[in-house]
Amino acid sequence: MKKTQLITTVLEYNSIEELDSVNQELINKAKEATQSSYSPYSNFSVGAAVLLENGEIIQGSNQENSAYPSGLCAERVAMFYANSKYPNVPVKSIAIACYNNGQFLERPIPPCGSCRQVLLETEERYHTPIQVFLYGQKQIFEIENIKQLLPLYFEKNMLDE
Ligand code: THU
């Protein structure tokens, strides 16, 4: 028997001012995107902003549906739109913010498992690490790539084994 530990490193900031201006702008775009959320069932507004290598920022928000599973998270709305609008442009980073009960959450909200899998596909597709910023009013997390968020991930070359 062999025991292996899979370690995830998270950088933590207490204020957005600790980040550089590019990352501050991306987080502000994610915060802005929460305002376009369609979430009448959960009242939980999530915004995502994706920065592409060409400098473009694509925003997305969660879109809910009366048939609940038909809705989609903000991260996947933003990432699928980025990939469909710019299929040849790698993604550099993504920021995520949540707004609930009239304010941004104090603590960061990490992406759900399905979103992590979709983000991983994009990371693999362009062979470029995607940096993640999870915004909270009192705490911001930075993660260096999606693999850190999804240990023991499933990927396309496993289909050939
Ligand atoms: N949601 C996201 O948009 N992103 C996440 O990573 C977690 C959850 C949305 C889905 C649903 O519209 C609402 O938040 C409550 O789960």
Coordinates of N, CA and C and ligand atoms in Angstrom, one line a residue:
M1 N 0.8 -1.2 0.0 CA 0.0 0.0 0.0 C 0.9 1.2 0.0
K2 N 0.5 2.2 -0.8 CA 1.2 3.4 -0.8 C 0.2 4.6 -0.6
K3 N 0.6 5.5 0.2 CA -0.3 6.6 0.5 C 0.2 7.8 -0.2
T4 N -0.6 8.5 -1.0 CA -0.2 9.7 -1.7 C -1.1 10.9 -1.2
Q5 N -0.5 12.0 -1.0 CA -1.2 13.2 -0.6 C -1.3 14.1 -1.8
L6 N -2.5 14.6 -2.2 CA -2.6 15.5 -3.2 C -2.8 16.9 -2.6
I7 N -1.9 17.8 -2.9 CA -2.0 19.1 -2.2 C -2.4 20.2 -3.1
T8 N -3.4 21.0 -2.6 CA -3.9 22.2 -3.3 C -3.3 23.4 -2.6
T9 N -2.8 24.3 -3.3 CA -2.3 25.6 -2.8 C -3.2 26.7 -3.1
V10 N -3.6 27.4 -2.0 CA -4.5 28.5 -2.2 C -3.8 29.8 -1.6
L11 N -3.7 30.8 -2.5 CA -3.2 32.1 -2.0 C -4.4 32.9 -1.5
E12 N -4.2 33.6 -0.3 CA -5.3 34.3 0.3 C -5.0 35.7 0.5
Y13 N -6.0 36.6 0.1 CA -5.8 38.0 0.3 C -7.0 38.5 1.1
N14 N -6.8 39.6 1.8 CA -7.9 40.2 2.6 C -8.6 41.4 1.9
S15 N -8.0 41.8 0.8 CA -8.6 42.9 0.1 C -8.2 42.9 -1.3
I16 N -9.1 43.4 -2.2 CA -8.8 43.4 -3.6 C -7.6 44.3 -4.0
E17 N -7.4 45.3 -3.1 CA -6.2 46.2 -3.4 C -4.9 45.5 -3.4
E18 N -4.8 44.3 -2.8 CA -3.6 43.6 -2.7 C -3.2 42.9 -4.1
L19 N -4.2 42.9 -5.0 CA -4.0 42.3 -6.3 C -3.6 43.4 -7.3
D20 N -3.0 42.9 -8.4 CA -2.6 43.9 -9.5 C -3.8 44.4 -10.2
S21 N -3.6 45.4 -11.0 CA -4.8 46.1 -11.6 C -5.5 45.2 -12.6
V22 N -4.8 44.3 -13.3 CA -5.5 43.4 -14.3 C -6.4 42.4 -13.5
N23 N -5.9 41.9 -12.4 CA -6.8 41.0 -11.7 C -7.9 41.7 -10.9
Q24 N -7.6 42.9 -10.5 CA -8.7 43.7 -9.9 C -9.8 43.9 -10.9
E25 N -9.4 44.3 -12.1 CA -10.5 44.5 -13.1 C -11.3 43.3 -13.4
L26 N -10.6 42.1 -13.5 CA -11.3 40.9 -13.7 C -12.3 40.6 -12.6
I27 N -11.9 40.8 -11.4 CA -12.8 40.5 -10.3 C -14.0 41.5 -10.3
N28 N -13.7 42.8 -10.7 CA -14.8 43.8 -10.8 C -15.8 43.4 -11.9
K29 N -15.3 42.8 -12.9 CA -16.2 42.3 -14.0 C -17.0 41.2 -13.5
A30 N -16.5 40.3 -12.7 CA -17.2 39.2 -12.2 C -18.3 39.7 -11.2
K31 N -18.0 40.7 -10.4 CA -19.0 41.3 -9.5 C -20.1 42.0 -10.3
E32 N -19.7 42.7 -11.4 CA -20.7 43.3 -12.3 C -21.6 42.3 -12.9
A33 N -21.0 41.1 -13.3 CA -21.8 40.1 -14.0 C -22.9 39.5 -13.0
T34 N -22.7 39.6 -11.7 CA -23.8 39.0 -10.8 C -25.1 39.8 -11.1
Q35 N -25.0 41.0 -11.6 CA -26.3 41.8 -11.8 C -27.1 41.3 -12.9
S36 N -26.5 40.4 -13.8 CA -27.3 39.9 -14.9 C -27.8 38.5 -14.7
S37 N -27.5 38.0 -13.4 CA -28.0 36.7 -13.0 C -29.5 36.6 -13.2
Y38 N -30.0 35.4 -13.6 CA -31.4 35.1 -13.6 C -31.6 34.0 -12.6
S39 N -31.9 34.3 -11.4 CA -31.9 33.3 -10.3 C -33.1 33.5 -9.4
P40 N -34.3 33.4 -10.0 CA -35.5 33.6 -9.2 C -35.8 32.5 -8.2
Y41 N -35.2 31.4 -8.4 CA -35.4 30.2 -7.5 C -34.5 30.2 -6.3
S42 N -33.2 30.5 -6.5 CA -32.3 30.4 -5.4 C -32.0 31.8 -4.8
N43 N -32.3 32.9 -5.6 CA -31.9 34.2 -5.2 C -30.4 34.3 -4.9
F44 N -29.6 33.5 -5.6 CA -28.2 33.4 -5.4 C -27.6 33.8 -6.7
S45 N -27.1 35.1 -6.7 CA -26.6 35.6 -8.0 C -25.1 35.4 -8.1
V46 N -24.7 34.6 -9.1 CA -23.2 34.3 -9.3 C -22.8 35.0 -10.6
G47 N -21.6 35.6 -10.6 CA -21.0 36.2 -11.8 C -19.6 35.7 -12.0
A48 N -19.3 35.5 -13.3 CA -18.0 35.0 -13.7 C -17.4 35.9 -14.8
A49 N -16.1 36.1 -14.7 CA -15.5 36.9 -15.8 C -14.2 36.1 -16.2
V50 N -14.1 35.9 -17.5 CA -13.1 35.1 -18.1 C -12.1 36.0 -18.9
L51 N -10.8 36.0 -18.6 CA -9.9 36.8 -19.3 C -9.2 35.9 -20.3
L52 N -9.2 36.4 -21.6 CA -8.6 35.6 -22.7 C -7.2 36.2 -23.0
E53 N -6.4 35.4 -23.7 CA -5.0 35.8 -24.0 C -5.0 37.0 -24.9
N54 N -6.1 37.3 -25.6 CA -6.1 38.5 -26.5 C -6.6 39.7 -25.7
G55 N -6.7 39.6 -24.4 CA -7.1 40.7 -23.6 C -8.6 40.9 -23.4
E56 N -9.4 40.2 -24.1 CA -10.9 40.3 -24.0 C -11.4 39.7 -22.7
I57 N -12.4 40.3 -22.1 CA -13.0 39.7 -20.9 C -14.4 39.4 -21.3
I58 N -14.8 38.1 -21.0 CA -16.1 37.6 -21.3 C -16.8 37.4 -19.9
Q59 N -18.0 38.0 -19.8 CA -18.8 37.8 -18.5 C -19.9 36.8 -18.7
G60 N -20.3 36.2 -17.6 CA -21.4 35.3 -17.6 C -22.0 35.3 -16.2
S61 N -23.3 34.8 -16.1 CA -24.0 34.7 -14.8 C -24.9 33.5 -14.8
N62 N -25.2 33.1 -13.6 CA -26.1 31.8 -13.5 C -27.5 32.1 -14.1
Q63 N -27.9 31.1 -14.8 CA -29.2 31.2 -15.5 C -30.1 30.1 -15.1
E64 N -31.1 30.3 -14.3 CA -31.9 29.3 -13.7 C -33.2 29.0 -14.6
N65 N -33.8 27.9 -14.2 CA -35.0 27.4 -15.0 C -36.0 26.8 -14.1
S66 N -37.3 26.9 -14.4 CA -38.3 26.3 -13.6 C -38.1 24.7 -13.6
A67 N -37.5 24.2 -14.6 CA -37.1 22.8 -14.6 C -35.6 22.9 -14.1
Y68 N -35.5 22.8 -12.8 CA -34.2 23.2 -12.1 C -32.9 22.7 -12.8
P69 N -32.8 21.4 -13.2 CA -31.5 21.0 -13.7 C -31.2 21.6 -15.1
S70 N -32.2 22.3 -15.7 CA -31.9 22.9 -17.0 C -31.1 24.2 -16.9
G71 N -31.0 24.7 -15.7 CA -30.3 26.0 -15.5 C -28.8 25.7 -15.6
L72 N -28.0 26.8 -15.6 CA -26.5 26.6 -15.7 C -25.8 27.6 -14.8
C73 N -24.7 27.2 -14.3 CA -23.9 28.0 -13.4 C -23.2 29.1 -14.2
A74 N -22.8 30.2 -13.5 CA -22.2 31.3 -14.1 C -20.9 31.0 -14.8
E75 N -20.1 30.1 -14.2 CA -18.8 29.8 -14.7 C -18.9 29.1 -16.1
R76 N -19.9 28.2 -16.2 CA -20.0 27.5 -17.5 C -20.7 28.4 -18.5
V77 N -21.6 29.3 -18.1 CA -22.1 30.2 -19.1 C -21.0 31.1 -19.7
A78 N -20.1 31.6 -18.8 CA -19.0 32.4 -19.3 C -18.0 31.7 -20.1
M79 N -17.6 30.5 -19.6 CA -16.6 29.7 -20.3 C -17.1 29.2 -21.7
F80 N -18.3 28.7 -21.7 CA -18.8 28.2 -23.0 C -18.9 29.3 -24.0
Y81 N -19.3 30.5 -23.5 CA -19.5 31.6 -24.5 C -18.1 32.0 -24.9
A82 N -17.1 32.1 -24.0 CA -15.7 32.5 -24.4 C -15.2 31.5 -25.5
N83 N -15.4 30.2 -25.2 CA -14.9 29.2 -26.1 C -15.6 29.2 -27.5
S84 N -16.9 29.6 -27.5 CA -17.6 29.6 -28.7 C -17.3 30.8 -29.5
K85 N -17.1 31.9 -28.8 CA -16.8 33.2 -29.6 C -15.4 33.2 -30.1
Y86 N -14.5 32.7 -29.2 CA -13.0 32.7 -29.6 C -12.4 31.3 -29.5
P87 N -12.8 30.4 -30.4 CA -12.4 29.0 -30.3 C -10.9 28.8 -30.3
N88 N -10.1 29.8 -30.9 CA -8.7 29.6 -31.0 C -7.9 30.4 -30.0
V89 N -8.6 31.0 -29.0 CA -7.8 31.9 -28.1 C -7.8 31.2 -26.7
P90 N -6.6 31.0 -26.1 CA -6.5 30.4 -24.8 C -7.1 31.3 -23.7
V91 N -7.5 30.7 -22.6 CA -8.1 31.4 -21.5 C -7.0 31.5 -20.4
K92 N -6.8 32.7 -19.9 CA -5.8 33.0 -18.9 C -6.3 32.8 -17.5
S93 N -7.5 33.4 -17.2 CA -7.9 33.4 -15.9 C -9.4 33.5 -15.8
I94 N -10.0 33.2 -14.6 CA -11.4 33.4 -14.4 C -11.6 33.9 -13.0
A95 N -12.5 34.9 -12.8 CA -12.9 35.4 -11.5 C -14.4 35.1 -11.3
I96 N -14.7 34.8 -10.0 CA -16.1 34.4 -9.6 C -16.5 35.2 -8.4
A97 N -17.7 35.7 -8.4 CA -18.3 36.5 -7.3 C -19.7 36.1 -7.1
C98 N -20.2 36.2 -5.8 CA -21.6 35.9 -5.5 C -22.2 37.0 -4.7
Y99 N -23.5 37.3 -5.1 CA -24.3 38.3 -4.5 C -25.6 37.7 -3.9
N100 N -25.8 37.9 -2.6 CA -27.0 37.3 -2.0 C -27.5 38.3 -0.9
N101 N -28.8 38.4 -0.8 CA -29.4 39.2 0.3 C -28.8 40.6 0.3
G102 N -28.7 41.2 -0.9 CA -28.3 42.6 -1.0 C -26.8 42.9 -0.8
Q103 N -26.0 41.9 -0.8 CA -24.6 42.1 -0.7 C -23.7 41.0 -1.2
F104 N -22.5 41.4 -1.6 CA -21.5 40.3 -2.0 C -21.1 39.5 -0.7
L105 N -21.0 38.2 -1.0 CA -20.7 37.3 0.2 C -19.3 37.7 0.8
E106 N -19.2 37.5 2.0 CA -17.9 37.9 2.7 C -16.8 36.9 2.4
R107 N -17.2 35.6 2.2 CA -16.2 34.6 1.9 C -16.3 34.1 0.5
P108 N -15.3 33.6 -0.1 CA -15.3 33.1 -1.5 C -16.2 31.9 -1.7
I109 N -16.8 31.7 -2.8 CA -17.6 30.5 -3.1 C -16.8 29.8 -4.3
P110 N -16.4 28.6 -4.0 CA -15.7 27.8 -5.0 C -16.6 27.2 -6.1
P111 N -16.2 27.0 -7.3 CA -17.0 26.5 -8.4 C -17.5 25.0 -8.1
C112 N -18.6 24.7 -8.5 CA -19.2 23.3 -8.3 C -18.3 22.3 -9.1
G113 N -18.5 21.0 -8.8 CA -17.7 20.0 -9.5 C -17.9 20.0 -11.0
S114 N -19.1 20.2 -11.5 CA -19.3 20.2 -12.9 C -18.6 21.3 -13.6
C115 N -18.6 22.5 -13.0 CA -17.9 23.6 -13.5 C -16.4 23.4 -13.5
R116 N -15.9 22.7 -12.5 CA -14.4 22.4 -12.4 C -14.1 21.5 -13.6
Q117 N -14.9 20.6 -13.9 CA -14.6 19.6 -15.0 C -14.6 20.4 -16.4
V118 N -15.5 21.3 -16.5 CA -15.6 22.1 -17.8 C -14.4 23.1 -17.8
L119 N -14.0 23.7 -16.7 CA -12.8 24.6 -16.7 C -11.6 23.8 -17.0
L120 N -11.5 22.5 -16.5 CA -10.3 21.7 -16.8 C -10.2 21.4 -18.3
E121 N -11.3 21.1 -18.9 CA -11.3 20.8 -20.4 C -10.7 22.0 -21.1
T122 N -11.0 23.2 -20.7 CA -10.5 24.4 -21.4 C -9.0 24.5 -21.1
E123 N -8.6 24.2 -19.9 CA -7.2 24.3 -19.6 C -6.4 23.3 -20.4
E124 N -6.9 22.1 -20.6 CA -6.2 21.1 -21.4 C -6.2 21.4 -22.8
R125 N -7.4 21.9 -23.3 CA -7.6 22.2 -24.7 C -6.5 23.2 -25.2
Y126 N -6.2 24.2 -24.4 CA -5.2 25.2 -24.9 C -3.8 25.0 -24.2
H127 N -3.7 24.0 -23.5 CA -2.4 23.7 -22.8 C -1.9 25.0 -22.1
T128 N -2.8 25.6 -21.4 CA -2.5 26.9 -20.7 C -3.1 26.9 -19.4
P129 N -2.4 27.1 -18.3 CA -3.0 27.1 -17.0 C -4.0 28.2 -16.8
I130 N -5.2 27.9 -16.2 CA -6.2 29.0 -16.0 C -6.1 29.3 -14.5
Q131 N -5.8 30.6 -14.2 CA -5.7 31.1 -12.9 C -7.1 31.4 -12.4
V132 N -7.4 31.1 -11.1 CA -8.8 31.3 -10.6 C -8.7 32.3 -9.5
F133 N -9.7 33.3 -9.5 CA -9.9 34.2 -8.4 C -11.3 34.1 -7.9
L134 N -11.4 33.7 -6.6 CA -12.7 33.6 -5.9 C -12.9 34.8 -5.0
Y135 N -13.8 35.6 -5.3 CA -14.0 36.9 -4.6 C -14.9 36.7 -3.4
G136 N -14.5 37.3 -2.2 CA -15.3 37.5 -1.1 C -14.9 38.9 -0.5
Q137 N -15.9 39.5 0.1 CA -15.6 40.9 0.6 C -14.4 40.9 1.6
K138 N -14.3 39.8 2.4 CA -13.3 39.8 3.4 C -12.2 38.9 3.1
Q139 N -12.3 38.1 2.0 CA -11.3 37.1 1.7 C -11.3 36.8 0.2
I140 N -10.2 36.8 -0.4 CA -10.1 36.5 -1.8 C -9.1 35.3 -2.0
F141 N -9.5 34.3 -2.7 CA -8.6 33.1 -3.0 C -8.1 33.2 -4.4
E142 N -6.8 32.9 -4.5 CA -6.2 32.7 -5.8 C -5.7 31.3 -5.9
I143 N -6.0 30.6 -7.0 CA -5.5 29.2 -7.3 C -4.9 29.2 -8.6
E144 N -3.7 28.6 -8.7 CA -2.9 28.8 -9.9 C -3.3 28.1 -11.1
N145 N -4.1 27.0 -11.0 CA -4.7 26.3 -12.2 C -5.8 25.5 -11.7
I146 N -6.6 24.9 -12.7 CA -7.8 24.2 -12.5 C -7.5 22.8 -11.9
K147 N -6.3 22.2 -12.3 CA -6.0 20.9 -11.8 C -5.8 21.0 -10.2
Q148 N -5.4 22.1 -9.7 CA -5.4 22.2 -8.2 C -6.7 22.1 -7.6
L149 N -7.7 22.5 -8.4 CA -9.1 22.5 -7.9 C -9.8 21.1 -8.1
L150 N -9.2 20.3 -8.9 CA -9.8 19.0 -9.3 C -8.8 17.9 -9.3
P151 N -8.3 17.5 -8.1 CA -7.4 16.4 -8.1 C -8.0 15.1 -8.6
L152 N -7.2 14.2 -9.1 CA -7.7 12.9 -9.7 C -8.7 13.2 -10.8
Y153 N -8.4 14.2 -11.6 CA -9.4 14.6 -12.7 C -9.4 13.5 -13.8
F154 N -10.6 13.6 -14.5 CA -10.7 12.7 -15.7 C -10.5 13.6 -16.9
E155 N -9.7 13.1 -17.8 CA -9.4 13.9 -19.0 C -9.4 13.0 -20.3
K156 N -9.3 13.7 -21.4 CA -9.6 13.1 -22.7 C -8.7 11.9 -23.1
N157 N -7.4 12.0 -22.7 CA -6.5 10.9 -23.1 C -6.8 9.6 -22.4
M158 N -7.6 9.7 -21.3 CA -8.0 8.5 -20.6 C -9.0 7.7 -21.5
L159 N -9.6 8.3 -22.4 CA -10.6 7.6 -23.3 C -9.9 6.6 -24.2
D160 N -8.6 6.9 -24.4 CA -7.8 6.0 -25.3 C -7.2 4.8 -24.6
E161 N -7.2 4.8 -23.3 CA -6.5 3.8 -22.6 C -7.3 2.4 -22.5
Ligands
THU1 N1 -24.1 28.4 -9.0 C1 -23.2 29.0 -9.8 O1 -23.5 29.8 -10.7 N2 -21.9 28.6 -9.7 C2 -21.4 27.8 -8.7 O2 -20.2 27.5 -8.8 C3 -22.3 27.3 -7.7 C4 -23.7 27.5 -7.9 C5 -25.5 28.8 -9.1 C6 -26.3 27.6 -9.6 C7 -27.7 28.1 -9.1 O3 -28.3 29.0 -10.0 C8 -27.4 28.9 -7.8 O4 -26.0 29.2 -7.9 C9 -27.6 28.1 -6.5 O5 -27.0 26.9 -6.5

